[in-house]
């Protein structure tokens, strides 16, 4: 089944001066349930814009997004908030943790908002924090833990509602390569347990953990490659070559 269908999605930002930026230009792609996909593309190619449309944070100029077969453009405001909270998980570059809450409360926040009882929350919290290796950090505050640990906490918060689709915008962007690997391995593990993941990244190394890489250029999918049976190192090479070819195509214009 298709988990995510992006159909003819266009986003045009209009500025007061009358000038326009076409950030997405009729982009089309599908993610099947259980896929782990990395989105790559140069700065300004529309990656964050795409995530904002898929995550219902902003409205497209044209086109549709279907998640689990539902057209998210047709939700009413109150449906949208609960859909976003229950069916989607977000992980950002800057973690977005609340500094006045400890780690545990940060993770539980989406459940608190959904009105869960304390007992029910505790049952969900422990196995998840153990799986992510953060069970000893639950009483600490975000400023007391490392960037890589903060990101694992942010992943726990994104996963606590058991969302169908997990979205990341440069989730390893603020991390050194060792911590980035741990985060990407964490996504790999989550994906193996059945969750669909779509992660934007500039890092070839981070992208090599995914099963498919979509390259965005001029507001469209320009190319896509599958990992297949390749090792991470082999896939990194293919990703780099594809990036190189895409740049070469620019010079030929
Ligand atoms: N709110 C906005 N108003 C006007 N223009 C915008 C807005 N957000 C993005 N843009 C423009 O749309 C284009 C795509 O931006 P977007 O942030 O999606 O790129 P990106 O691929 O995420 O880049 P990066 O890799 O640097 O994060 C850019 O030209 C950007 O300047
Ligand atoms: Mg961006």
Short mmCIF file of N, CA and C in Angstrom, two decimals, residues 75-216:
data_model
loop_
_atom_site.label_atom_id
_atom_site.label_comp_id
_atom_site.label_asym_id
_atom_site.label_seq_id
_atom_site.Cartn_x
_atom_site.Cartn_y
_atom_site.Cartn_z
N UNK A 75 -8.75 17.81 5.25
CA UNK A 75 -9.05 17.78 6.68
C UNK A 75 -9.51 19.14 7.17
N UNK A 76 -10.39 19.13 8.18
CA UNK A 76 -10.73 20.39 8.86
C UNK A 76 -9.63 20.65 9.88
N UNK A 77 -9.57 21.90 10.38
CA UNK A 77 -8.49 22.30 11.27
C UNK A 77 -8.30 21.38 12.47
N UNK A 78 -9.42 21.00 13.13
CA UNK A 78 -9.28 20.18 14.34
C UNK A 78 -8.83 18.76 13.99
N UNK A 79 -9.29 18.26 12.82
CA UNK A 79 -8.85 16.92 12.37
C UNK A 79 -7.35 16.95 12.07
N UNK A 80 -6.92 18.06 11.50
CA UNK A 80 -5.53 18.21 11.08
C UNK A 80 -4.59 18.11 12.27
N UNK A 81 -4.95 18.80 13.36
CA UNK A 81 -4.10 18.81 14.55
C UNK A 81 -3.94 17.41 15.10
N UNK A 82 -5.05 16.65 15.19
CA UNK A 82 -4.92 15.31 15.77
C UNK A 82 -4.26 14.36 14.77
N UNK A 83 -4.50 14.55 13.49
CA UNK A 83 -3.82 13.72 12.48
C UNK A 83 -2.31 13.92 12.58
N UNK A 84 -1.91 15.18 12.66
CA UNK A 84 -0.49 15.51 12.73
C UNK A 84 0.14 14.89 13.98
N UNK A 85 -0.60 14.96 15.09
CA UNK A 85 -0.06 14.47 16.35
C UNK A 85 0.00 12.94 16.39
N UNK A 86 -1.00 12.27 15.80
CA UNK A 86 -1.10 10.82 15.96
C UNK A 86 -0.49 10.02 14.82
N UNK A 87 -0.52 10.56 13.62
CA UNK A 87 -0.11 9.76 12.46
C UNK A 87 1.27 10.13 11.94
N UNK A 88 1.79 11.29 12.38
CA UNK A 88 3.08 11.74 11.86
C UNK A 88 4.05 11.97 13.01
N UNK A 89 5.33 11.71 12.73
CA UNK A 89 6.38 12.03 13.70
C UNK A 89 7.43 12.90 13.04
N UNK A 90 7.87 13.94 13.73
CA UNK A 90 8.84 14.87 13.14
C UNK A 90 10.14 14.87 13.91
N UNK A 91 11.24 14.93 13.17
CA UNK A 91 12.55 15.10 13.79
C UNK A 91 13.28 16.20 13.02
N UNK A 92 13.71 17.23 13.73
CA UNK A 92 14.34 18.39 13.08
C UNK A 92 15.83 18.46 13.37
N UNK A 93 16.50 19.31 12.62
CA UNK A 93 17.94 19.48 12.80
C UNK A 93 18.28 19.99 14.20
N UNK A 94 17.47 20.94 14.68
CA UNK A 94 17.81 21.57 15.97
C UNK A 94 17.03 20.95 17.13
N UNK A 95 16.59 19.73 16.98
CA UNK A 95 15.97 18.88 18.02
C UNK A 95 14.60 19.39 18.48
N UNK A 96 14.44 20.73 18.63
CA UNK A 96 13.15 21.28 19.07
C UNK A 96 12.67 20.71 20.40
N UNK A 97 13.58 20.50 21.35
CA UNK A 97 13.14 20.04 22.67
C UNK A 97 12.88 21.27 23.56
N UNK A 98 11.98 21.10 24.51
CA UNK A 98 11.67 22.21 25.42
C UNK A 98 12.63 22.17 26.60
N UNK A 99 13.38 23.24 26.80
CA UNK A 99 14.43 23.26 27.82
C UNK A 99 13.89 23.27 29.24
N UNK A 100 12.63 23.67 29.43
CA UNK A 100 12.09 23.72 30.78
C UNK A 100 11.47 22.38 31.19
N UNK A 101 11.44 21.43 30.26
CA UNK A 101 10.91 20.09 30.55
C UNK A 101 12.08 19.11 30.58
N UNK A 102 12.01 18.11 31.45
CA UNK A 102 13.05 17.09 31.38
C UNK A 102 12.78 16.17 30.17
N UNK A 103 13.76 15.29 29.94
CA UNK A 103 13.70 14.42 28.78
C UNK A 103 12.40 13.62 28.71
N UNK A 104 12.04 13.06 29.86
CA UNK A 104 10.83 12.22 29.92
C UNK A 104 9.59 13.01 29.50
N UNK A 105 9.45 14.22 30.05
CA UNK A 105 8.26 15.03 29.75
C UNK A 105 8.27 15.50 28.30
N UNK A 106 9.46 15.74 27.76
CA UNK A 106 9.55 16.09 26.34
C UNK A 106 9.01 14.94 25.49
N UNK A 107 9.41 13.72 25.83
CA UNK A 107 8.97 12.56 25.04
C UNK A 107 7.46 12.35 25.18
N UNK A 108 6.96 12.55 26.40
CA UNK A 108 5.55 12.26 26.65
C UNK A 108 4.58 13.33 26.16
N UNK A 109 5.13 14.49 25.83
CA UNK A 109 4.28 15.63 25.46
C UNK A 109 3.15 15.30 24.47
N UNK A 110 3.46 14.59 23.35
CA UNK A 110 2.36 14.30 22.41
C UNK A 110 1.24 13.47 23.05
N UNK A 111 1.61 12.59 24.01
CA UNK A 111 0.58 11.76 24.65
C UNK A 111 -0.23 12.58 25.65
N UNK A 112 0.46 13.50 26.34
CA UNK A 112 -0.23 14.39 27.28
C UNK A 112 -1.29 15.19 26.51
N UNK A 113 -0.88 15.69 25.35
CA UNK A 113 -1.81 16.48 24.53
C UNK A 113 -2.99 15.64 24.05
N UNK A 114 -2.76 14.33 23.91
CA UNK A 114 -3.86 13.45 23.47
C UNK A 114 -4.66 12.90 24.64
N UNK A 115 -4.32 13.32 25.86
CA UNK A 115 -5.11 12.94 27.03
C UNK A 115 -4.88 11.53 27.56
N UNK A 116 -3.68 10.99 27.40
CA UNK A 116 -3.37 9.65 27.92
C UNK A 116 -3.25 9.66 29.45
N UNK A 117 -3.56 8.53 30.08
CA UNK A 117 -3.35 8.41 31.53
C UNK A 117 -1.87 8.16 31.79
N UNK A 118 -1.43 8.48 33.02
CA UNK A 118 -0.02 8.35 33.37
C UNK A 118 0.45 6.89 33.20
N UNK A 119 -0.37 5.94 33.63
CA UNK A 119 0.00 4.52 33.54
C UNK A 119 0.23 4.09 32.10
N UNK A 120 -0.67 4.52 31.26
CA UNK A 120 -0.57 4.18 29.83
C UNK A 120 0.69 4.78 29.23
N UNK A 121 1.00 6.01 29.63
CA UNK A 121 2.18 6.68 29.09
C UNK A 121 3.44 5.95 29.52
N UNK A 122 3.47 5.54 30.80
CA UNK A 122 4.66 4.88 31.33
C UNK A 122 4.92 3.58 30.57
N UNK A 123 3.86 2.86 30.25
CA UNK A 123 3.99 1.59 29.52
C UNK A 123 4.61 1.80 28.15
N UNK A 124 4.33 2.93 27.55
CA UNK A 124 4.89 3.21 26.22
C UNK A 124 6.32 3.73 26.34
N UNK A 125 6.58 4.49 27.38
CA UNK A 125 7.86 5.18 27.51
C UNK A 125 9.04 4.22 27.69
N UNK A 126 8.88 3.22 28.58
CA UNK A 126 10.04 2.42 28.94
C UNK A 126 10.62 1.61 27.78
N UNK A 127 9.82 0.80 27.08
CA UNK A 127 10.40 0.01 25.98
C UNK A 127 11.03 0.90 24.90
N UNK A 128 10.40 2.03 24.64
CA UNK A 128 10.90 2.92 23.60
C UNK A 128 12.24 3.52 24.02
N UNK A 129 12.34 4.01 25.26
CA UNK A 129 13.60 4.63 25.67
C UNK A 129 14.71 3.60 25.76
N UNK A 130 14.35 2.36 26.11
CA UNK A 130 15.38 1.31 26.13
C UNK A 130 15.85 1.02 24.70
N UNK A 131 14.92 0.94 23.78
CA UNK A 131 15.29 0.65 22.38
C UNK A 131 16.20 1.74 21.83
N UNK A 132 16.01 2.97 22.30
CA UNK A 132 16.82 4.08 21.79
C UNK A 132 18.05 4.35 22.66
N UNK A 133 18.20 3.58 23.74
CA UNK A 133 19.37 3.73 24.61
C UNK A 133 19.39 5.04 25.38
N UNK A 134 18.23 5.54 25.77
CA UNK A 134 18.19 6.81 26.51
C UNK A 134 17.50 6.64 27.86
N UNK A 135 17.35 5.38 28.31
CA UNK A 135 16.58 5.15 29.54
C UNK A 135 17.24 5.76 30.78
N UNK A 136 18.57 5.98 30.72
CA UNK A 136 19.23 6.56 31.89
C UNK A 136 19.21 8.10 31.85
N UNK A 137 18.64 8.65 30.80
CA UNK A 137 18.68 10.11 30.64
C UNK A 137 17.34 10.77 30.93
N UNK A 138 16.36 9.96 31.35
CA UNK A 138 14.98 10.44 31.39
C UNK A 138 14.74 11.59 32.37
N UNK A 139 15.57 11.66 33.44
CA UNK A 139 15.36 12.74 34.41
C UNK A 139 16.24 13.95 34.15
N UNK A 140 17.03 13.89 33.09
CA UNK A 140 17.89 15.04 32.77
C UNK A 140 17.15 16.05 31.91
N UNK A 141 17.69 17.25 31.88
CA UNK A 141 17.12 18.30 31.04
C UNK A 141 17.91 18.38 29.73
N UNK A 142 17.29 18.87 28.66
CA UNK A 142 17.96 18.89 27.36
C UNK A 142 19.36 19.51 27.40
N UNK A 143 19.55 20.59 28.22
CA UNK A 143 20.87 21.23 28.27
C UNK A 143 21.90 20.39 29.01
N UNK A 144 21.49 19.28 29.60
CA UNK A 144 22.45 18.43 30.31
C UNK A 144 22.91 17.24 29.48
N UNK A 145 22.44 17.10 28.25
CA UNK A 145 22.81 15.93 27.45
C UNK A 145 23.42 16.36 26.11
N UNK A 146 24.09 15.44 25.44
CA UNK A 146 24.80 15.77 24.20
C UNK A 146 23.84 15.92 23.02
N UNK A 147 24.34 16.45 21.90
CA UNK A 147 23.52 16.63 20.71
C UNK A 147 22.95 15.32 20.20
N UNK A 148 23.78 14.28 20.16
CA UNK A 148 23.32 12.98 19.68
C UNK A 148 22.25 12.40 20.60
N UNK A 149 22.44 12.62 21.91
CA UNK A 149 21.43 12.13 22.87
C UNK A 149 20.14 12.93 22.72
N UNK A 150 20.28 14.25 22.53
CA UNK A 150 19.08 15.07 22.32
C UNK A 150 18.29 14.57 21.11
N UNK A 151 19.02 14.22 20.04
CA UNK A 151 18.33 13.78 18.85
C UNK A 151 17.62 12.45 19.08
N UNK A 152 18.23 11.57 19.90
CA UNK A 152 17.53 10.31 20.19
C UNK A 152 16.27 10.57 21.03
N UNK A 153 16.35 11.55 21.91
CA UNK A 153 15.15 11.94 22.68
C UNK A 153 14.08 12.48 21.72
N UNK A 154 14.52 13.29 20.74
CA UNK A 154 13.57 13.86 19.78
C UNK A 154 12.94 12.73 18.94
N UNK A 155 13.72 11.70 18.64
CA UNK A 155 13.17 10.56 17.89
C UNK A 155 12.14 9.82 18.76
N UNK A 156 12.47 9.67 20.04
CA UNK A 156 11.51 9.02 20.95
C UNK A 156 10.20 9.80 20.98
N UNK A 157 10.32 11.14 21.05
CA UNK A 157 9.10 11.97 21.06
C UNK A 157 8.32 11.80 19.75
N UNK A 158 9.05 11.69 18.64
CA UNK A 158 8.38 11.51 17.35
C UNK A 158 7.70 10.16 17.25
N UNK A 159 8.22 9.16 18.00
CA UNK A 159 7.72 7.78 17.85
C UNK A 159 6.70 7.37 18.89
N UNK A 160 6.56 8.17 19.95
CA UNK A 160 5.77 7.72 21.10
C UNK A 160 4.30 7.45 20.74
N UNK A 161 3.81 8.12 19.71
CA UNK A 161 2.42 7.90 19.32
C UNK A 161 2.29 6.78 18.28
N UNK A 162 3.44 6.12 17.97
CA UNK A 162 3.42 5.06 16.96
C UNK A 162 2.95 5.57 15.60
N UNK A 163 3.53 6.64 15.10
CA UNK A 163 3.03 7.23 13.86
C UNK A 163 3.29 6.33 12.66
N UNK A 164 2.46 6.52 11.63
CA UNK A 164 2.62 5.73 10.40
C UNK A 164 3.86 6.19 9.65
N UNK A 165 4.11 7.48 9.71
CA UNK A 165 5.14 8.09 8.88
C UNK A 165 6.02 8.98 9.74
N UNK A 166 7.34 8.78 9.64
CA UNK A 166 8.28 9.62 10.38
C UNK A 166 9.03 10.49 9.38
N UNK A 167 9.04 11.80 9.64
CA UNK A 167 9.66 12.76 8.73
C UNK A 167 10.81 13.44 9.43
N UNK A 168 11.93 13.58 8.73
CA UNK A 168 13.07 14.26 9.34
C UNK A 168 13.63 15.31 8.39
N UNK A 169 13.92 16.52 8.92
CA UNK A 169 14.57 17.55 8.11
C UNK A 169 15.98 17.74 8.65
N UNK A 170 16.97 17.21 7.95
CA UNK A 170 18.37 17.30 8.38
C UNK A 170 18.55 16.85 9.83
N UNK A 171 18.04 15.66 10.19
CA UNK A 171 18.10 15.27 11.60
C UNK A 171 19.53 15.05 12.10
N UNK A 172 20.49 14.90 11.18
CA UNK A 172 21.87 14.71 11.62
C UNK A 172 22.72 15.94 11.32
N UNK A 173 22.06 17.01 10.86
CA UNK A 173 22.78 18.20 10.42
C UNK A 173 23.64 18.86 11.48
N UNK A 174 23.22 18.74 12.75
CA UNK A 174 23.97 19.42 13.82
C UNK A 174 24.93 18.47 14.53
N UNK A 175 25.10 17.26 13.97
CA UNK A 175 25.86 16.24 14.71
C UNK A 175 27.17 15.89 14.03
N UNK A 176 28.15 15.41 14.82
CA UNK A 176 29.38 14.89 14.22
C UNK A 176 29.07 13.54 13.56
N UNK A 177 30.01 13.01 12.77
CA UNK A 177 29.66 11.84 11.96
C UNK A 177 29.37 10.61 12.82
N UNK A 178 30.03 10.50 13.98
CA UNK A 178 29.77 9.35 14.86
C UNK A 178 28.35 9.39 15.39
N UNK A 179 27.92 10.55 15.89
CA UNK A 179 26.55 10.67 16.41
C UNK A 179 25.54 10.55 15.27
N UNK A 180 25.92 11.08 14.09
CA UNK A 180 25.02 10.99 12.93
C UNK A 180 24.78 9.52 12.57
N UNK A 181 25.84 8.72 12.60
CA UNK A 181 25.69 7.29 12.30
C UNK A 181 24.73 6.61 13.29
N UNK A 182 24.88 6.97 14.56
CA UNK A 182 24.00 6.36 15.58
C UNK A 182 22.54 6.72 15.28
N UNK A 183 22.31 7.98 14.89
CA UNK A 183 20.94 8.41 14.57
C UNK A 183 20.42 7.66 13.34
N UNK A 184 21.25 7.55 12.31
CA UNK A 184 20.79 6.88 11.08
C UNK A 184 20.56 5.40 11.35
N UNK A 185 21.42 4.79 12.19
CA UNK A 185 21.19 3.38 12.57
C UNK A 185 19.89 3.24 13.34
N UNK A 186 19.59 4.25 14.15
CA UNK A 186 18.34 4.22 14.90
C UNK A 186 17.15 4.24 13.93
N UNK A 187 17.22 5.11 12.92
CA UNK A 187 16.16 5.13 11.91
C UNK A 187 16.07 3.78 11.19
N UNK A 188 17.22 3.21 10.90
CA UNK A 188 17.27 1.90 10.23
C UNK A 188 16.51 0.86 11.05
N UNK A 189 16.77 0.87 12.35
CA UNK A 189 16.13 -0.09 13.26
C UNK A 189 14.62 0.14 13.31
N UNK A 190 14.24 1.40 13.43
CA UNK A 190 12.82 1.76 13.46
C UNK A 190 12.14 1.28 12.17
N UNK A 191 12.85 1.47 11.06
CA UNK A 191 12.31 1.09 9.75
C UNK A 191 12.15 -0.43 9.65
N UNK A 192 13.13 -1.15 10.18
CA UNK A 192 13.05 -2.62 10.15
C UNK A 192 11.82 -3.10 10.92
N UNK A 193 11.42 -2.35 11.94
CA UNK A 193 10.24 -2.75 12.69
C UNK A 193 8.95 -2.30 11.99
N UNK A 194 9.07 -1.73 10.79
CA UNK A 194 7.86 -1.53 9.96
C UNK A 194 7.46 -0.09 9.69
N UNK A 195 8.11 0.88 10.35
CA UNK A 195 7.67 2.26 10.14
C UNK A 195 8.26 2.87 8.87
N UNK A 196 7.49 3.69 8.22
CA UNK A 196 7.92 4.36 6.99
C UNK A 196 8.65 5.65 7.36
N UNK A 197 9.78 5.87 6.72
CA UNK A 197 10.62 7.02 7.10
C UNK A 197 11.03 7.81 5.87
N UNK A 198 10.95 9.13 5.98
CA UNK A 198 11.43 10.01 4.92
C UNK A 198 12.30 11.10 5.56
N UNK A 199 13.57 11.12 5.17
CA UNK A 199 14.53 12.00 5.82
C UNK A 199 15.26 12.86 4.79
N UNK A 200 15.24 14.16 5.00
CA UNK A 200 16.02 15.07 4.15
C UNK A 200 17.43 15.15 4.70
N UNK A 201 18.41 15.03 3.83
CA UNK A 201 19.79 15.15 4.31
C UNK A 201 20.72 15.67 3.21
N UNK A 202 21.76 16.40 3.64
CA UNK A 202 22.81 16.82 2.71
C UNK A 202 23.93 15.80 2.68
N UNK A 203 23.93 14.91 3.67
CA UNK A 203 25.07 14.02 3.86
C UNK A 203 24.91 12.73 3.06
N UNK A 204 25.89 12.48 2.20
CA UNK A 204 25.90 11.25 1.40
C UNK A 204 25.97 10.04 2.34
N UNK A 205 26.76 10.21 3.38
CA UNK A 205 26.93 9.13 4.34
C UNK A 205 25.60 8.80 5.04
N UNK A 206 24.90 9.84 5.47
CA UNK A 206 23.61 9.63 6.14
C UNK A 206 22.62 9.00 5.16
N UNK A 207 22.61 9.49 3.92
CA UNK A 207 21.65 8.99 2.92
C UNK A 207 21.88 7.51 2.62
N UNK A 208 23.12 7.04 2.78
CA UNK A 208 23.44 5.66 2.41
C UNK A 208 22.77 4.64 3.33
N UNK A 209 22.18 5.10 4.43
CA UNK A 209 21.44 4.18 5.31
C UNK A 209 20.04 3.89 4.75
N UNK A 210 19.56 4.77 3.88
CA UNK A 210 18.20 4.62 3.35
C UNK A 210 18.16 3.53 2.27
N UNK A 211 16.95 3.11 1.92
CA UNK A 211 16.80 2.10 0.86
C UNK A 211 16.64 2.72 -0.52
N UNK A 212 16.29 4.01 -0.51
CA UNK A 212 16.11 4.71 -1.78
C UNK A 212 16.46 6.17 -1.56
N UNK A 213 17.06 6.78 -2.56
CA UNK A 213 17.35 8.22 -2.46
C UNK A 213 16.65 8.92 -3.61
N UNK A 214 15.88 9.97 -3.26
CA UNK A 214 15.23 10.81 -4.27
C UNK A 214 16.01 12.10 -4.37
N UNK A 215 16.37 12.49 -5.57
CA UNK A 215 17.10 13.74 -5.77
C UNK A 215 16.14 14.78 -6.31
N UNK A 216 16.09 15.92 -5.64
CA UNK A 216 15.19 16.98 -6.07
C UNK A 216 15.99 18.10 -6.73
#
